[in-house]
């Protein structure tokens, strides 16, 4: 099912998500709904926080043809070396804006999969960027928190205007 995506500056996006205690069918239904929502948007990632479910669940698929769906439950990131890289990030909660964000590019991710089994990976490139972007969501952070206050203020003003026009 498609779930509504919260949009900046909605304060609920600032909630810190809670760890999943048991990977059960309810969580698996949430994962399925998150994939439906992500592919429909379209996007390459989605954190449960964005659909107002404050649990540490992330779905990602950076493939061109929806062939690499990944689930990260209770993800943890370790920075393996200080080298960083830049990427023009977008966000389904800040639609229409893309800004350059600097992030470490060599990380290890540990998480549970959709069956509750622990796994780890050292993602490269866009997958490494996306995982860090999604983990920010679980911690109540948005990519606009990584850009200048002036740019954030301008984006907030444009989003507020958009929401006022929609409310009419
Ligand atoms: O808000 C989100 O978490 C989704 C976001 C993930 C992301 C994109 C780029 C860098 C880091 C994280 C998006 O998917 S925005 C949309 C987007 O980037 C995209 C959409 C369609 C095809 C390819 C990319
Ligand atoms: Zn986002």
PDB file of C-alpha atoms and ligand atoms in Angstrom:
ATOM      1  CA  UNK A   1       0.000   0.000   0.000  1.00  0.00           C
ATOM      2  CA  UNK A   2       1.150   3.563  -0.659  1.00  0.00           C
ATOM      3  CA  UNK A   3       1.919   5.520   2.498  1.00  0.00           C
ATOM      4  CA  UNK A   4       1.863   9.347   2.748  1.00  0.00           C
ATOM      5  CA  UNK A   5       5.375  10.857   2.942  1.00  0.00           C
ATOM      6  CA  UNK A   6       5.946  13.595   5.556  1.00  0.00           C
ATOM      7  CA  UNK A   7       7.454  16.801   4.104  1.00  0.00           C
ATOM      8  CA  UNK A   8       9.955  19.294   5.579  1.00  0.00           C
ATOM      9  CA  UNK A   9       9.503  21.258   7.856  1.00  0.00           C
ATOM     10  CA  UNK A  10       7.049  18.768   9.487  1.00  0.00           C
ATOM     11  CA  UNK A  11       8.368  18.406  13.075  1.00  0.00           C
ATOM     12  CA  UNK A  12       7.520  14.689  13.103  1.00  0.00           C
ATOM     13  CA  UNK A  13      10.514  14.204  10.765  1.00  0.00           C
ATOM     14  CA  UNK A  14      12.681  15.213  13.746  1.00  0.00           C
ATOM     15  CA  UNK A  15      11.610  12.168  15.801  1.00  0.00           C
ATOM     16  CA  UNK A  16      14.414   9.702  16.706  1.00  0.00           C
ATOM     17  CA  UNK A  17      13.197   6.256  15.621  1.00  0.00           C
ATOM     18  CA  UNK A  18      13.161   3.342  18.086  1.00  0.00           C
ATOM     19  CA  UNK A  19      14.914  -0.011  17.448  1.00  0.00           C
ATOM     20  CA  UNK A  20      12.781  -2.912  16.197  1.00  0.00           C
ATOM     21  CA  UNK A  21      12.535  -5.505  18.981  1.00  0.00           C
ATOM     22  CA  UNK A  22      11.094  -8.347  16.873  1.00  0.00           C
ATOM     23  CA  UNK A  23      11.170  -8.687  13.057  1.00  0.00           C
ATOM     24  CA  UNK A  24       7.605 -10.050  12.684  1.00  0.00           C
ATOM     25  CA  UNK A  25       4.947 -10.034   9.949  1.00  0.00           C
ATOM     26  CA  UNK A  26       3.887  -6.524  10.981  1.00  0.00           C
ATOM     27  CA  UNK A  27       7.403  -5.251  10.243  1.00  0.00           C
ATOM     28  CA  UNK A  28       7.442  -7.231   6.984  1.00  0.00           C
ATOM     29  CA  UNK A  29       4.150  -5.546   5.940  1.00  0.00           C
ATOM     30  CA  UNK A  30       5.680  -2.144   6.771  1.00  0.00           C
ATOM     31  CA  UNK A  31       8.711  -3.054   4.587  1.00  0.00           C
ATOM     32  CA  UNK A  32       6.413  -4.059   1.700  1.00  0.00           C
ATOM     33  CA  UNK A  33       4.447  -0.796   1.994  1.00  0.00           C
ATOM     34  CA  UNK A  34       7.703   1.188   2.146  1.00  0.00           C
ATOM     35  CA  UNK A  35       8.938  -0.439  -1.096  1.00  0.00           C
ATOM     36  CA  UNK A  36       5.577   0.322  -2.789  1.00  0.00           C
ATOM     37  CA  UNK A  37       5.856   3.928  -1.621  1.00  0.00           C
ATOM     38  CA  UNK A  38       9.537   4.316  -2.580  1.00  0.00           C
ATOM     39  CA  UNK A  39       9.129   2.853  -6.096  1.00  0.00           C
ATOM     40  CA  UNK A  40       5.994   4.962  -6.681  1.00  0.00           C
ATOM     41  CA  UNK A  41       7.630   8.256  -5.625  1.00  0.00           C
ATOM     42  CA  UNK A  42      10.088   7.337  -7.331  1.00  0.00           C
ATOM     43  CA  UNK A  43      13.066   7.193  -5.043  1.00  0.00           C
ATOM     44  CA  UNK A  44      16.131   5.075  -4.301  1.00  0.00           C
ATOM     45  CA  UNK A  45      15.651   4.934  -0.541  1.00  0.00           C
ATOM     46  CA  UNK A  46      13.054   5.448   2.183  1.00  0.00           C
ATOM     47  CA  UNK A  47      13.248   5.520   5.989  1.00  0.00           C
ATOM     48  CA  UNK A  48      10.217   4.570   8.126  1.00  0.00           C
ATOM     49  CA  UNK A  49      10.441   8.016   9.764  1.00  0.00           C
ATOM     50  CA  UNK A  50       9.363   9.546   6.437  1.00  0.00           C
ATOM     51  CA  UNK A  51       6.056   7.663   6.524  1.00  0.00           C
ATOM     52  CA  UNK A  52       5.509   8.646  10.164  1.00  0.00           C
ATOM     53  CA  UNK A  53       6.471   5.227  11.569  1.00  0.00           C
ATOM     54  CA  UNK A  54       9.225   5.847  14.086  1.00  0.00           C
ATOM     55  CA  UNK A  55      10.956   2.476  13.931  1.00  0.00           C
ATOM     56  CA  UNK A  56      14.539   1.871  12.711  1.00  0.00           C
ATOM     57  CA  UNK A  57      13.607   0.408   9.303  1.00  0.00           C
ATOM     58  CA  UNK A  58      15.121   1.455   5.943  1.00  0.00           C
ATOM     59  CA  UNK A  59      14.515   0.222   2.372  1.00  0.00           C
ATOM     60  CA  UNK A  60      16.892   1.024  -0.507  1.00  0.00           C
ATOM     61  CA  UNK A  61      17.125   0.092  -4.188  1.00  0.00           C
ATOM     62  CA  UNK A  62      19.714   2.014  -6.238  1.00  0.00           C
ATOM     63  CA  UNK A  63      19.269  -0.254  -9.299  1.00  0.00           C
ATOM     64  CA  UNK A  64      17.769   1.125 -12.526  1.00  0.00           C
ATOM     65  CA  UNK A  65      15.249  -1.724 -12.803  1.00  0.00           C
ATOM     66  CA  UNK A  66      14.026  -2.368  -9.232  1.00  0.00           C
ATOM     67  CA  UNK A  67      16.224  -5.475  -9.143  1.00  0.00           C
ATOM     68  CA  UNK A  68      18.198  -4.816  -5.954  1.00  0.00           C
ATOM     69  CA  UNK A  69      15.795  -4.236  -3.053  1.00  0.00           C
ATOM     70  CA  UNK A  70      17.682  -3.980   0.261  1.00  0.00           C
ATOM     71  CA  UNK A  71      16.210  -3.937   3.802  1.00  0.00           C
ATOM     72  CA  UNK A  72      18.122  -2.552   6.802  1.00  0.00           C
ATOM     73  CA  UNK A  73      16.559  -3.061  10.234  1.00  0.00           C
ATOM     74  CA  UNK A  74      18.305  -1.404  13.202  1.00  0.00           C
ATOM     75  CA  UNK A  75      21.179  -0.306  10.899  1.00  0.00           C
ATOM     76  CA  UNK A  76      24.497   0.775  12.445  1.00  0.00           C
ATOM     77  CA  UNK A  77      27.270   2.541  10.534  1.00  0.00           C
ATOM     78  CA  UNK A  78      31.043   2.517  11.205  1.00  0.00           C
ATOM     79  CA  UNK A  79      33.256   5.032   9.354  1.00  0.00           C
ATOM     80  CA  UNK A  80      36.300   3.028   8.162  1.00  0.00           C
ATOM     81  CA  UNK A  81      38.446   5.955   7.013  1.00  0.00           C
ATOM     82  CA  UNK A  82      38.120   9.746   7.100  1.00  0.00           C
ATOM     83  CA  UNK A  83      38.024  10.224   3.293  1.00  0.00           C
ATOM     84  CA  UNK A  84      34.832  12.033   2.222  1.00  0.00           C
ATOM     85  CA  UNK A  85      33.048  12.595  -1.071  1.00  0.00           C
ATOM     86  CA  UNK A  86      30.375  14.971  -2.328  1.00  0.00           C
ATOM     87  CA  UNK A  87      27.022  14.056  -3.841  1.00  0.00           C
ATOM     88  CA  UNK A  88      23.999  16.136  -4.932  1.00  0.00           C
ATOM     89  CA  UNK A  89      21.383  14.572  -2.710  1.00  0.00           C
ATOM     90  CA  UNK A  90      17.626  14.708  -3.064  1.00  0.00           C
ATOM     91  CA  UNK A  91      14.996  13.783  -0.493  1.00  0.00           C
ATOM     92  CA  UNK A  92      11.405  12.588  -0.887  1.00  0.00           C
ATOM     93  CA  UNK A  93      10.591  14.698   2.170  1.00  0.00           C
ATOM     94  CA  UNK A  94      12.058  17.823   0.493  1.00  0.00           C
ATOM     95  CA  UNK A  95      10.762  17.241  -3.053  1.00  0.00           C
ATOM     96  CA  UNK A  96      12.290  19.258  -5.904  1.00  0.00           C
ATOM     97  CA  UNK A  97      15.510  20.287  -4.132  1.00  0.00           C
ATOM     98  CA  UNK A  98      18.988  18.821  -4.692  1.00  0.00           C
ATOM     99  CA  UNK A  99      22.004  20.070  -2.714  1.00  0.00           C
ATOM    100  CA  UNK A 100      25.635  18.983  -2.441  1.00  0.00           C
ATOM    101  CA  UNK A 101      26.303  17.008   0.753  1.00  0.00           C
ATOM    102  CA  UNK A 102      29.730  15.801   1.952  1.00  0.00           C
ATOM    103  CA  UNK A 103      29.849  12.373   3.624  1.00  0.00           C
ATOM    104  CA  UNK A 104      32.438   9.673   4.426  1.00  0.00           C
ATOM    105  CA  UNK A 105      32.686   7.278   1.476  1.00  0.00           C
ATOM    106  CA  UNK A 106      34.175   4.207   3.181  1.00  0.00           C
ATOM    107  CA  UNK A 107      31.763   2.798   5.763  1.00  0.00           C
ATOM    108  CA  UNK A 108      30.648  -0.573   7.158  1.00  0.00           C
ATOM    109  CA  UNK A 109      26.934  -1.152   7.769  1.00  0.00           C
ATOM    110  CA  UNK A 110      25.585  -3.752  10.203  1.00  0.00           C
ATOM    111  CA  UNK A 111      21.825  -4.465  10.231  1.00  0.00           C
ATOM    112  CA  UNK A 112      19.128  -7.157  10.380  1.00  0.00           C
ATOM    113  CA  UNK A 113      17.490  -8.282   7.125  1.00  0.00           C
ATOM    114  CA  UNK A 114      13.736  -8.811   6.572  1.00  0.00           C
ATOM    115  CA  UNK A 115      13.998 -12.225   8.276  1.00  0.00           C
ATOM    116  CA  UNK A 116      15.714 -10.735  11.318  1.00  0.00           C
ATOM    117  CA  UNK A 117      19.122 -12.203  10.374  1.00  0.00           C
ATOM    118  CA  UNK A 118      22.171 -10.006  11.044  1.00  0.00           C
ATOM    119  CA  UNK A 119      24.344  -9.058   8.071  1.00  0.00           C
ATOM    120  CA  UNK A 120      27.038  -6.505   7.265  1.00  0.00           C
ATOM    121  CA  UNK A 121      28.317  -4.832   4.112  1.00  0.00           C
ATOM    122  CA  UNK A 122      30.827  -2.211   2.949  1.00  0.00           C
ATOM    123  CA  UNK A 123      28.716  -0.317   0.390  1.00  0.00           C
ATOM    124  CA  UNK A 124      30.357   1.716  -2.398  1.00  0.00           C
ATOM    125  CA  UNK A 125      29.280   4.868  -4.223  1.00  0.00           C
ATOM    126  CA  UNK A 126      25.613   5.858  -4.250  1.00  0.00           C
ATOM    127  CA  UNK A 127      24.631   2.998  -1.932  1.00  0.00           C
ATOM    128  CA  UNK A 128      27.049   4.313   0.713  1.00  0.00           C
ATOM    129  CA  UNK A 129      25.620   7.823   0.309  1.00  0.00           C
ATOM    130  CA  UNK A 130      22.005   6.614   0.438  1.00  0.00           C
ATOM    131  CA  UNK A 131      22.472   4.486   3.553  1.00  0.00           C
ATOM    132  CA  UNK A 132      23.935   7.459   5.435  1.00  0.00           C
ATOM    133  CA  UNK A 133      21.071   9.684   4.193  1.00  0.00           C
ATOM    134  CA  UNK A 134      18.512   7.128   5.459  1.00  0.00           C
ATOM    135  CA  UNK A 135      20.258   6.667   8.795  1.00  0.00           C
ATOM    136  CA  UNK A 136      20.061  10.452   9.242  1.00  0.00           C
ATOM    137  CA  UNK A 137      16.260  10.168   8.825  1.00  0.00           C
ATOM    138  CA  UNK A 138      16.116   7.563  11.623  1.00  0.00           C
ATOM    139  CA  UNK A 139      17.972  10.060  13.843  1.00  0.00           C
ATOM    140  CA  UNK A 140      15.630  12.938  12.981  1.00  0.00           C
ATOM    141  CA  UNK A 141      18.168  14.583  10.646  1.00  0.00           C
ATOM    142  CA  UNK A 142      17.560  15.784   7.078  1.00  0.00           C
ATOM    143  CA  UNK A 143      20.010  16.514   4.252  1.00  0.00           C
ATOM    144  CA  UNK A 144      19.109  20.218   4.600  1.00  0.00           C
ATOM    145  CA  UNK A 145      20.845  20.088   8.007  1.00  0.00           C
ATOM    146  CA  UNK A 146      24.136  19.557   6.112  1.00  0.00           C
ATOM    147  CA  UNK A 147      23.846  22.729   3.984  1.00  0.00           C
ATOM    148  CA  UNK A 148      24.165  26.430   4.850  1.00  0.00           C
ATOM    149  CA  UNK A 149      21.513  27.990   7.126  1.00  0.00           C
ATOM    150  CA  UNK A 150      20.731  30.511   4.376  1.00  0.00           C
ATOM    151  CA  UNK A 151      19.984  27.763   1.830  1.00  0.00           C
ATOM    152  CA  UNK A 152      17.944  25.835   4.443  1.00  0.00           C
ATOM    153  CA  UNK A 153      15.899  28.965   5.211  1.00  0.00           C
ATOM    154  CA  UNK A 154      15.176  29.523   1.528  1.00  0.00           C
ATOM    155  CA  UNK A 155      14.112  25.889   1.021  1.00  0.00           C
ATOM    156  CA  UNK A 156      11.893  26.066   4.125  1.00  0.00           C
ATOM    157  CA  UNK A 157      10.219  29.237   2.823  1.00  0.00           C
ATOM    158  CA  UNK A 158       9.499  27.572  -0.530  1.00  0.00           C
ATOM    159  CA  UNK A 159       8.128  24.414   1.145  1.00  0.00           C
ATOM    160  CA  UNK A 160       5.909  26.496   3.474  1.00  0.00           C
ATOM    161  CA  UNK A 161       4.542  28.356   0.445  1.00  0.00           C
ATOM    162  CA  UNK A 162       3.850  25.055  -1.355  1.00  0.00           C
ATOM    163  CA  UNK A 163       1.995  23.660   1.671  1.00  0.00           C
ATOM    164  CA  UNK A 164      -0.083  26.864   2.043  1.00  0.00           C
ATOM    165  CA  UNK A 165      -1.093  26.695  -1.633  1.00  0.00           C
ATOM    166  CA  UNK A 166      -2.049  22.998  -1.209  1.00  0.00           C
ATOM    167  CA  UNK A 167      -4.099  23.755   1.917  1.00  0.00           C
ATOM    168  CA  UNK A 168      -6.289  26.277   0.075  1.00  0.00           C
TER     169      UNK A 168
HETATM  170  O1  LIG B   1      14.387  10.881   0.935  1.00  0.00           O
HETATM  171  C1  LIG B   1      14.893   9.758   0.727  1.00  0.00           C
HETATM  172  O2  LIG B   1      15.399   9.077   1.629  1.00  0.00           O
HETATM  173  C2  LIG B   1      14.930   9.240  -0.704  1.00  0.00           C
HETATM  174  C3  LIG B   1      16.085   9.853  -1.490  1.00  0.00           C
HETATM  175  C4  LIG B   1      17.326   9.020  -1.226  1.00  0.00           C
HETATM  176  C5  LIG B   1      18.618   9.637  -1.687  1.00  0.00           C
HETATM  177  C6  LIG B   1      18.771  10.150  -2.989  1.00  0.00           C
HETATM  178  C7  LIG B   1      19.996  10.680  -3.379  1.00  0.00           C
HETATM  179  C8  LIG B   1      21.064  10.713  -2.482  1.00  0.00           C
HETATM  180  C9  LIG B   1      20.892  10.208  -1.201  1.00  0.00           C
HETATM  181  C10 LIG B   1      19.684   9.666  -0.814  1.00  0.00           C
HETATM  182  C11 LIG B   1      15.689   9.809  -2.938  1.00  0.00           C
HETATM  183  O3  LIG B   1      15.510   8.771  -3.526  1.00  0.00           O
HETATM  184  S1  LIG B   1      15.442  11.317  -3.722  1.00  0.00           S
HETATM  185  C12 LIG B   1      15.024  10.862  -5.385  1.00  0.00           C
HETATM  186  C13 LIG B   1      16.225  10.388  -6.177  1.00  0.00           C
HETATM  187  O4  LIG B   1      17.338  10.673  -5.780  1.00  0.00           O
HETATM  188  C14 LIG B   1      16.054   9.570  -7.389  1.00  0.00           C
HETATM  189  C15 LIG B   1      14.788   9.334  -7.866  1.00  0.00           C
HETATM  190  C16 LIG B   1      14.632   8.568  -9.012  1.00  0.00           C
HETATM  191  C17 LIG B   1      15.738   8.010  -9.636  1.00  0.00           C
HETATM  192  C18 LIG B   1      17.007   8.248  -9.138  1.00  0.00           C
HETATM  193  C19 LIG B   1      17.180   9.029  -8.008  1.00  0.00           C
HETATM  194 ZN1  LIG B   2      15.474  11.798   2.503  1.00  0.00          ZN
END
